[in-house]
CSV table of C-alpha atoms and ligand atoms in Angstrom, one decimal:
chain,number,residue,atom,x,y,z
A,1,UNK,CA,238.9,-50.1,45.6
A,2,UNK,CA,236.0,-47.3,44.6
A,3,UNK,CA,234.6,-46.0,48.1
A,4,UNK,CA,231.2,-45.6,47.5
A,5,UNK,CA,228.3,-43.5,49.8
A,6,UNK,CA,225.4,-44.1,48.8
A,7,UNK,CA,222.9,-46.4,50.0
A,8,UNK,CA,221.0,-49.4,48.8
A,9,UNK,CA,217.4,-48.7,49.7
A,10,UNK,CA,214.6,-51.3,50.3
A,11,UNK,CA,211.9,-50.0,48.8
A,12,UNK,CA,211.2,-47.2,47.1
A,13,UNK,CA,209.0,-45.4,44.4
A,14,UNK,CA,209.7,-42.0,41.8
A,15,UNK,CA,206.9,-41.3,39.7
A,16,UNK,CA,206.6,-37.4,37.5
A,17,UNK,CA,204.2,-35.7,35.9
A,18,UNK,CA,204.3,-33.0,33.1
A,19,UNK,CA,203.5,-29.8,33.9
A,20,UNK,CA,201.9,-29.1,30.7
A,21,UNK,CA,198.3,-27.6,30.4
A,22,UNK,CA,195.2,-28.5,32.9
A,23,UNK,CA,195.5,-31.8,34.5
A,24,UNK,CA,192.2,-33.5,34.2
A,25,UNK,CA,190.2,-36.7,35.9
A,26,UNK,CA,192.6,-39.0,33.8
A,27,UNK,CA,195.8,-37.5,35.8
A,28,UNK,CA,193.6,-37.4,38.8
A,29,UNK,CA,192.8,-41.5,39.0
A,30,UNK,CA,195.3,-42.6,36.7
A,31,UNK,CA,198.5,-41.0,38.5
A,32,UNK,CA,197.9,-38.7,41.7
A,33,UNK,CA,195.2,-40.7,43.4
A,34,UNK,CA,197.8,-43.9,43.3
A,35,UNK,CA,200.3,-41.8,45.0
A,36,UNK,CA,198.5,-40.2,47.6
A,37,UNK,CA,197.8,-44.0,48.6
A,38,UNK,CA,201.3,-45.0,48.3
A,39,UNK,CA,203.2,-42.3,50.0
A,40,UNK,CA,201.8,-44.0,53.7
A,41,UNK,CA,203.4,-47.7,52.6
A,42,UNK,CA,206.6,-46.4,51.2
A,43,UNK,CA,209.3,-43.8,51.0
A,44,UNK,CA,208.3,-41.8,47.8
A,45,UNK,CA,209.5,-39.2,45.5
A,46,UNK,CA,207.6,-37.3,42.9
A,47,UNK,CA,208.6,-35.0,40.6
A,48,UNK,CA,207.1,-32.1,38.1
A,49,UNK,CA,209.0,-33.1,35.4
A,50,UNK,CA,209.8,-30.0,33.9
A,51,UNK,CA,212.7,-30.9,31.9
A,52,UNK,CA,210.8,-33.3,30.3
A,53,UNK,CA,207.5,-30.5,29.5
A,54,UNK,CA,210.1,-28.8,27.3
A,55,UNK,CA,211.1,-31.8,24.8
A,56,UNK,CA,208.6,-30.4,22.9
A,57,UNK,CA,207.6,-26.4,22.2
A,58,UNK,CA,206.7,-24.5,25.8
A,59,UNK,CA,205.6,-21.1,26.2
A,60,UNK,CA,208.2,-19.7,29.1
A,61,UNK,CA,204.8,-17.9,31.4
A,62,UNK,CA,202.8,-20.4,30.4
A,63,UNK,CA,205.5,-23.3,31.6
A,64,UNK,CA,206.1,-21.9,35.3
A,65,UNK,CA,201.8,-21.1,35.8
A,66,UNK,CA,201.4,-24.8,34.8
A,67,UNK,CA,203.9,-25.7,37.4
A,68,UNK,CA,202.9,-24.2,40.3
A,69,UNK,CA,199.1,-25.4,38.9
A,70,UNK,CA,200.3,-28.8,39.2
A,71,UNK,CA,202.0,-28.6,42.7
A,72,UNK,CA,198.9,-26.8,43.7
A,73,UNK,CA,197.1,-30.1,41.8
A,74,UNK,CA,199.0,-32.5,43.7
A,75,UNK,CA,198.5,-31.0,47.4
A,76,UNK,CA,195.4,-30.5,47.3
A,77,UNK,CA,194.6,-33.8,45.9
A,78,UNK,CA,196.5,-35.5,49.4
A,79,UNK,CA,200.1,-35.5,48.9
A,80,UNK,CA,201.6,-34.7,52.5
A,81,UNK,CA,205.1,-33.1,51.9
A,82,UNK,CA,205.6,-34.4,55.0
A,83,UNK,CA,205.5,-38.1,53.7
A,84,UNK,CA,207.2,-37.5,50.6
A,85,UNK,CA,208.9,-35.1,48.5
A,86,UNK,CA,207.7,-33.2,45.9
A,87,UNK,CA,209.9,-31.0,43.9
A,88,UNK,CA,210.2,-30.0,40.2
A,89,UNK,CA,212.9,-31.7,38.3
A,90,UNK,CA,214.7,-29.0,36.8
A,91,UNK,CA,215.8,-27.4,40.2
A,92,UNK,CA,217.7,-31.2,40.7
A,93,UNK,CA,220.7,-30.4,38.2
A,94,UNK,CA,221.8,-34.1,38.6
A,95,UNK,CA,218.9,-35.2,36.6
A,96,UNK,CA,220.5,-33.6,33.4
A,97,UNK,CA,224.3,-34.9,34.2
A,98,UNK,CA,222.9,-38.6,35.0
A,99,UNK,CA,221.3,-38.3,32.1
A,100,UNK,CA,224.3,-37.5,30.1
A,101,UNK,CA,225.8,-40.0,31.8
A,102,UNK,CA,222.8,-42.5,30.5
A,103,UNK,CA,223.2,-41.5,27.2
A,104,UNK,CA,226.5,-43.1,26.9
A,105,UNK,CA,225.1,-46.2,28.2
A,106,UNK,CA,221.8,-46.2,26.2
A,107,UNK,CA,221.7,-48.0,22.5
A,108,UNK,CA,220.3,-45.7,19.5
A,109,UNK,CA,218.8,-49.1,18.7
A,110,UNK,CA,217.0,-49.3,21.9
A,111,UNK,CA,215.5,-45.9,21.2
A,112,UNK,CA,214.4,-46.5,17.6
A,113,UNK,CA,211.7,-49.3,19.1
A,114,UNK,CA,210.0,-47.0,21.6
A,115,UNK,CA,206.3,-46.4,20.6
A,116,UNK,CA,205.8,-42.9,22.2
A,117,UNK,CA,208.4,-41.2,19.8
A,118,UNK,CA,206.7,-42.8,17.1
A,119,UNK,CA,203.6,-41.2,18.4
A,120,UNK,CA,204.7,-38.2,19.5
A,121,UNK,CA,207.0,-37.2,16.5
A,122,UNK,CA,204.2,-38.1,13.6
A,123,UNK,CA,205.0,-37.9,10.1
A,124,UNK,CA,207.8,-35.2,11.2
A,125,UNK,CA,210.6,-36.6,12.7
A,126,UNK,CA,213.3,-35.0,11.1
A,127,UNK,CA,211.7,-32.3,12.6
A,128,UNK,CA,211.5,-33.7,16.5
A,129,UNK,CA,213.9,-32.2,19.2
A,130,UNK,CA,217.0,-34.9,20.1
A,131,UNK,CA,215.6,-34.1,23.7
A,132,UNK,CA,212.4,-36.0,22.7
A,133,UNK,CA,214.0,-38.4,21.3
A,134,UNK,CA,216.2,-38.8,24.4
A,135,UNK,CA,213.0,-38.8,26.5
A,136,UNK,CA,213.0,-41.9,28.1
A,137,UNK,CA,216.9,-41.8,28.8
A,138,UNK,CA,215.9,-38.6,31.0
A,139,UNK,CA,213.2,-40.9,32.6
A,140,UNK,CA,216.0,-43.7,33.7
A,141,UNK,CA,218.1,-40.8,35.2
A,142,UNK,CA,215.0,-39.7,37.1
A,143,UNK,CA,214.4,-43.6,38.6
A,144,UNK,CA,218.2,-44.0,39.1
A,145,UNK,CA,219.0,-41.2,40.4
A,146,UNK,CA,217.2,-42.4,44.0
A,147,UNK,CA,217.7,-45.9,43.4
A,148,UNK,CA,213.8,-46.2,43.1
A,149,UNK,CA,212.6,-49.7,43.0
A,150,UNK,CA,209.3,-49.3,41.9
A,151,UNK,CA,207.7,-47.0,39.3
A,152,UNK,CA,203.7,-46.3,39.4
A,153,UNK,CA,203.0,-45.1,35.9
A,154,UNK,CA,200.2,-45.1,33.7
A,155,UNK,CA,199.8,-48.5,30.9
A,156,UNK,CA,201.2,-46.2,28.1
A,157,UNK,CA,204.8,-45.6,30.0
A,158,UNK,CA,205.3,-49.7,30.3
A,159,UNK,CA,207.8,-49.9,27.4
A,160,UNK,CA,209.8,-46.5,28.7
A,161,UNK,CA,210.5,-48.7,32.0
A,162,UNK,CA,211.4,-51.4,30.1
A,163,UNK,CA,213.8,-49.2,28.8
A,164,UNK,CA,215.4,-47.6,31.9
A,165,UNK,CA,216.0,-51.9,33.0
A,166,UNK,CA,218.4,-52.4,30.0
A,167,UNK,CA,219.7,-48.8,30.6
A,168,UNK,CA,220.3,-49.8,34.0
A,169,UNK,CA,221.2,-53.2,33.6
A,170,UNK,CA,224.2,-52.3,31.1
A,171,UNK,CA,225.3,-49.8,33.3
A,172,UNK,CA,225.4,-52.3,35.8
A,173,UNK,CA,227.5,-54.5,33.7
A,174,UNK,CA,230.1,-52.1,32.1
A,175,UNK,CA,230.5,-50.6,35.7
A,176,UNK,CA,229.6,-52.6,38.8
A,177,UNK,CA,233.5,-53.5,40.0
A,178,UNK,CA,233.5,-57.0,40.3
A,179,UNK,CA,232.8,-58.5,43.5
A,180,UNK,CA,230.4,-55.6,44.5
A,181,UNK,CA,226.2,-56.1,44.4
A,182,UNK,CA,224.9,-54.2,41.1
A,183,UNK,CA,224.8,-50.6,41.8
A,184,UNK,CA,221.5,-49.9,40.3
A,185,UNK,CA,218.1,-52.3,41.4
A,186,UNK,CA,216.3,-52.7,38.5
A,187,UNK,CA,213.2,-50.6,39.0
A,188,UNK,CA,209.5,-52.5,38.7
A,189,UNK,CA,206.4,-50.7,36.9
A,190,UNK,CA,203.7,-50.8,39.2
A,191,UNK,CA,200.2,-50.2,37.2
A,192,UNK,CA,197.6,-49.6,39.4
A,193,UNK,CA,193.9,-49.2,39.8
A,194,UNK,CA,190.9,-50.0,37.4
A,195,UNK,CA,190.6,-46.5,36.0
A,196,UNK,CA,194.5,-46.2,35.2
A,197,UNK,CA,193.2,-44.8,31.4
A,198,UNK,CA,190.6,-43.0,31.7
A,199,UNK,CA,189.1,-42.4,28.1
A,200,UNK,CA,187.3,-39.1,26.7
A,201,UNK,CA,184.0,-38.5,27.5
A,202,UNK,CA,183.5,-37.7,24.1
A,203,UNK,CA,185.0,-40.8,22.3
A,204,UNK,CA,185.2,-43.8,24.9
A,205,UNK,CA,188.1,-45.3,22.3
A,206,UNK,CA,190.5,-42.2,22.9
A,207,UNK,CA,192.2,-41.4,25.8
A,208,UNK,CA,191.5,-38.3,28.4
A,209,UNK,CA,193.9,-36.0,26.9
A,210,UNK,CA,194.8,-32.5,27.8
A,211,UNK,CA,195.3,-31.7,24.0
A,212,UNK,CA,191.4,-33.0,23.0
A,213,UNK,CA,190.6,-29.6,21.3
A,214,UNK,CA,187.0,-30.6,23.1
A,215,UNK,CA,187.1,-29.3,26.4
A,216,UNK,CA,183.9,-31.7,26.9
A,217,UNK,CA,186.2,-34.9,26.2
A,218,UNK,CA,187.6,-33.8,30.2
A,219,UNK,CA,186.7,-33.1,33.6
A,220,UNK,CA,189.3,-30.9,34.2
A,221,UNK,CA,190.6,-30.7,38.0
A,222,UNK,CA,189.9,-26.7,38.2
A,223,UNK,CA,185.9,-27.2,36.8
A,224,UNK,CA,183.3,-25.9,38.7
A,225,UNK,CA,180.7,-28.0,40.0
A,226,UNK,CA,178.4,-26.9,37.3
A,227,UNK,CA,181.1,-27.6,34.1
A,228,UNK,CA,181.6,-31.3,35.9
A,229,UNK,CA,177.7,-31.9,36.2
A,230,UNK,CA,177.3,-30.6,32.8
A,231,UNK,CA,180.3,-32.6,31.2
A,232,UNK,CA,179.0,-36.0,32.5
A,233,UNK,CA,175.6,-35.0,31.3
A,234,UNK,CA,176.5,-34.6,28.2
A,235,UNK,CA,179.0,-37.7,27.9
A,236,UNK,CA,178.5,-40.0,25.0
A,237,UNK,CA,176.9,-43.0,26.3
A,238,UNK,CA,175.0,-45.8,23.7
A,239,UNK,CA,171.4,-46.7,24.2
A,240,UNK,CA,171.0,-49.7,26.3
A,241,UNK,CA,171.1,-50.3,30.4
A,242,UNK,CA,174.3,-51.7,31.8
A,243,UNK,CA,174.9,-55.2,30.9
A,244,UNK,CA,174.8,-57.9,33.8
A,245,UNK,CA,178.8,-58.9,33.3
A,246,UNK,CA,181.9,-57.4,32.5
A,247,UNK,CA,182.4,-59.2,29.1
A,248,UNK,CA,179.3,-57.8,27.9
A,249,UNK,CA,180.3,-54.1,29.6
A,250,UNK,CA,184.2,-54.4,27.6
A,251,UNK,CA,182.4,-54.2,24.0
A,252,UNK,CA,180.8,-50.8,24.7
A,253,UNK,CA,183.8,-48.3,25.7
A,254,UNK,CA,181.9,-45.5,26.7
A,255,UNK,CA,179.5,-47.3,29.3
A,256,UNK,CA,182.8,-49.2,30.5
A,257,UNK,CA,184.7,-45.9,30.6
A,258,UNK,CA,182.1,-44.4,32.7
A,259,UNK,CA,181.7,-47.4,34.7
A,260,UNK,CA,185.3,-47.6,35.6
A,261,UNK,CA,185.4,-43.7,36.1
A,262,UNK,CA,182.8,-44.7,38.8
A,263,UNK,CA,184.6,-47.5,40.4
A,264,UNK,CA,188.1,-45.8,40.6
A,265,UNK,CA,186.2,-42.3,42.4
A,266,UNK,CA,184.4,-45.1,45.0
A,267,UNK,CA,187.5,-47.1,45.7
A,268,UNK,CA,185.6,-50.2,44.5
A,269,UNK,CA,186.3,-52.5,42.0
A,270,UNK,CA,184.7,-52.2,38.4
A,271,UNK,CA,182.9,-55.5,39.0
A,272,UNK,CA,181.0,-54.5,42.4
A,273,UNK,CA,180.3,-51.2,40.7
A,274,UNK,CA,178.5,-52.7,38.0
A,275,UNK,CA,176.4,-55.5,40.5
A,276,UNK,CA,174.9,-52.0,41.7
A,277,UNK,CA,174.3,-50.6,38.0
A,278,UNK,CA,173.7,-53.4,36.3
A,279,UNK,CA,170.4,-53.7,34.0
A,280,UNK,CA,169.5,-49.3,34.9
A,281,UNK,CA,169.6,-47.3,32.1
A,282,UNK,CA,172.3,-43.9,32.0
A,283,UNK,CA,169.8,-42.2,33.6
A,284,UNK,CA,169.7,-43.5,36.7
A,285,UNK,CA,173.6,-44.1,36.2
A,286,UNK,CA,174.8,-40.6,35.6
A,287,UNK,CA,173.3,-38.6,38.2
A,288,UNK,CA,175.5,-41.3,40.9
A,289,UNK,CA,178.4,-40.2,39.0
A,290,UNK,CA,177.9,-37.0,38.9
A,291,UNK,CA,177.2,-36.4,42.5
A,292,UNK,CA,180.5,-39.1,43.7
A,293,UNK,CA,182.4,-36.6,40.8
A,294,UNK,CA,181.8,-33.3,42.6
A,295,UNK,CA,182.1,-34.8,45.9
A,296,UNK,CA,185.4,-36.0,45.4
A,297,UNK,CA,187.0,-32.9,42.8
A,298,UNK,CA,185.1,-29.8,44.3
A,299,UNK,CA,187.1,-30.1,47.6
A,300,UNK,CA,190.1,-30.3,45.2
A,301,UNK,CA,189.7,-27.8,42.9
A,302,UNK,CA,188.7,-25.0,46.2
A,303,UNK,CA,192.0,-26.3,47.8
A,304,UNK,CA,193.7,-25.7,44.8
A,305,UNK,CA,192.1,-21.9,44.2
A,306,UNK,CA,193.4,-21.4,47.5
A,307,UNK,CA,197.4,-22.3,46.9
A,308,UNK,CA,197.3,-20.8,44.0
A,309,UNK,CA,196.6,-17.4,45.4
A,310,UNK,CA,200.2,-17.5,47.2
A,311,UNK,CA,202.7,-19.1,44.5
A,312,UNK,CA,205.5,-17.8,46.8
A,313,UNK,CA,204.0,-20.0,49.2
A,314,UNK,CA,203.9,-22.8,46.7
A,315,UNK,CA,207.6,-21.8,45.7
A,316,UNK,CA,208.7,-22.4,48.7
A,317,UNK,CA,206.9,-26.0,49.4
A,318,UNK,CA,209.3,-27.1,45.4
A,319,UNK,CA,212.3,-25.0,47.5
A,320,UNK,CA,211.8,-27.2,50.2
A,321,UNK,CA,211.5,-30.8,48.5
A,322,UNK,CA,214.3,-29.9,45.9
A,323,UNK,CA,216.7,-30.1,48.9
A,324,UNK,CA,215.2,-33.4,50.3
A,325,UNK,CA,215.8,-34.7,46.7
A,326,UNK,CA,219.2,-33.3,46.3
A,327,UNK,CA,220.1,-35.2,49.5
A,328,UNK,CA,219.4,-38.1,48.2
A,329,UNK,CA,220.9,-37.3,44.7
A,330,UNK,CA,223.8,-36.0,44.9
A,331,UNK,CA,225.5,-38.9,46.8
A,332,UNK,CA,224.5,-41.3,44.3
A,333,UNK,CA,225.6,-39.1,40.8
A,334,UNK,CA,229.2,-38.9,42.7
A,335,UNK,CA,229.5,-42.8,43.2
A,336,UNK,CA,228.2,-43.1,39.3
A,337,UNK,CA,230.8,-40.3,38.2
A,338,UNK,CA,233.6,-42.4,40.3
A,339,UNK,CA,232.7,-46.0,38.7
A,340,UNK,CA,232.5,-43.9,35.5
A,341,UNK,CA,235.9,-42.9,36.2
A,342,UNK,CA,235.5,-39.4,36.5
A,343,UNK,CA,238.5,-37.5,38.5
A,344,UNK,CA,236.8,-35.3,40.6
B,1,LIG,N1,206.9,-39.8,31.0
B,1,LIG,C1,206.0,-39.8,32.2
B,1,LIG,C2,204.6,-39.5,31.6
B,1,LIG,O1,204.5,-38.8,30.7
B,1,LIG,C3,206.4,-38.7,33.1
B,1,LIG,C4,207.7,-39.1,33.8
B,1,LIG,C5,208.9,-38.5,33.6
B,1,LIG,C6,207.9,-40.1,34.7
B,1,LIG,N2,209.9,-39.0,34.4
B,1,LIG,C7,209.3,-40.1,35.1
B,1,LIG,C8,207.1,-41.1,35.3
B,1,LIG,C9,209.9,-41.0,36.0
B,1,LIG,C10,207.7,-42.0,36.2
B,1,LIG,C11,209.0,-42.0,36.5
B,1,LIG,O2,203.7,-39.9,32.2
């Protein structure tokens, strides 16, 4: 008979973000605005996924000012750490040993199909780091590791959660002793909210990216009021008023990509948006989004100036929420080293 401590837990969501370069307006409504909703409904745990930031070539200063610019990012923009807990990944050690532990389970086969290594590794991949390609196994031992049941992520992470299901599903089945419920819940992607992508203000067929070369492409969460009036100015648009229905709108990205950027920032949906655009030329259109823009990132980025003037302040606020996350942890990487079989 395996004692086993931890608990099965209801409900409950993990999501992480890199801490790699300025976060922009796609992070913003396509990740940190979602959680800032969710932490009120359910228990929640996100993480600054350092470990992850590394899988590809970081600059060691530049690494720890982007983290503390994303904590910084994240408070401001509403998390309470309070309500949740918020801590970077690497300070958790048992995300690296569960995800040894995970790469035993996962199949090289399983790996081989996922699109973002494709992606991410180019014409090079002899040249990729194994930690890239491991990637996603890293990912299930961050949504194991608490048990999470559901996962808000953006469209482009669907096929990694897919992934941490059979990862946890075969763990399930080579260790679950018989008679017992499945150890892990099979965690649900939760995709959320009408601007989940947010596309390039430069290119409405390319995603907001924090590697655009074009600073234009992005409103970036640290712009000034001035850089976000004069970004959406400037925004590619195409020469006709908005269309009367949402068919017609889906055929021209950039107006639909604005549109959406609109109904996101008002918490209305992209069809009620365009019933109050509909048939008014971009001029008319953009100043609205400019002024709902700087109304809802200028608090943000002046919060944020302010945290980041004390980082031993926001040092303390990771210090804090790694040992809220190690609580949780730790008890579930020792029942997963005892089914393993581990003497310890
Ligand atoms: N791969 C995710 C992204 O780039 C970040 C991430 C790492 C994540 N671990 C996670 C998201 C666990 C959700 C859950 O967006």
């Amino acid at each position: 008979m395996i004692n086993l401590q931890s608990d099965h837990v209801k409900k409950r969501i993990f999501s992480g973000i890199q801490p790699t370069g300025n976060l922009h307006l796609g992070n913003y409504l396509g990740a940190i605005k979602n959680w800032v909703n969710l932490q009120n409904h359910i228990s929640s745990i996100f993480s600054i996924v350092d470990l992850h930031a590394i899988t590809v070539p970081q600059e060691p200063l530049k690494l720890k000012s982007s983290t503390h610019e994303v904590t910084a990012a994240i408070i401001a923009s509403g998390i309470d750490i309070n309500k949740s807990i918020l801590f970077n990944q690497s300070s958790v050690k048992e995300h690296s040993e569960l995800a040894w532990i995970l790469n035993c389970v996962c199949r090289i086969g399983w790996l081989n199909r996922m699109t973002q290594f494709k992606e991410k590794a180019g014409k090079h991949k002899e040249n990729a780091t194994v930690g890239l390609y491991g990637y996603p196994v890293l990912m299930a031992s961050d949504i194991l590791l608490y048990k999470s049941t559901h996962v808000p992520v953006g469209d482009d992470q669907k096929q990694h959660i897919e992934l941490v299901r059979d990862i946890a599903s075969s763990f399930n089945n080579m260790f679950t002793p018989q008679n017992e419920p499945d150890f892990f819940t099979l965690p649900e992607p939760q995709i959320i909210g009408e601007a989940t992508r947010v596309m390039s203000l430069r290119d409405g067929t390319k995603k907001m990216s924090k590697s655009d070369p074009s600073d234009a492409s992005r409103v970036n969460l640290t712009d000034t009021k001035e850089e976000i009036s004069n970004k959406i100015k400037k925004a590619k648009t195409d020469p006709f008023p908005l269309p009367d229905t949402l068919d017609e709108l889906k055929n021209r990205p950039e107006a639909y990509n604005l549109l959406s950027i609109y109904s996101s920032l008002s918490d209305q949906t992209l069809e009620k948006a365009l019933t109050e655009f509909s048939g008014k030329g971009f001029s008319h259109f953009k100043p609205k989004l400019i002024e709902l823009a700087v109304e809802t990132l200028n608090p943000i980025s002046c919060e944020m100036r302010n945290l980041l003037k004390n980082t031993n302040e926001i040092d303390k606020i990771l210090k804090d929420g790694e040992l809220k996350a190690r609580e949780i942890a730790e008890p579930v990487l020792k029942d997963v080293k005892k089914l393993v079989g581990f003497v310890n």
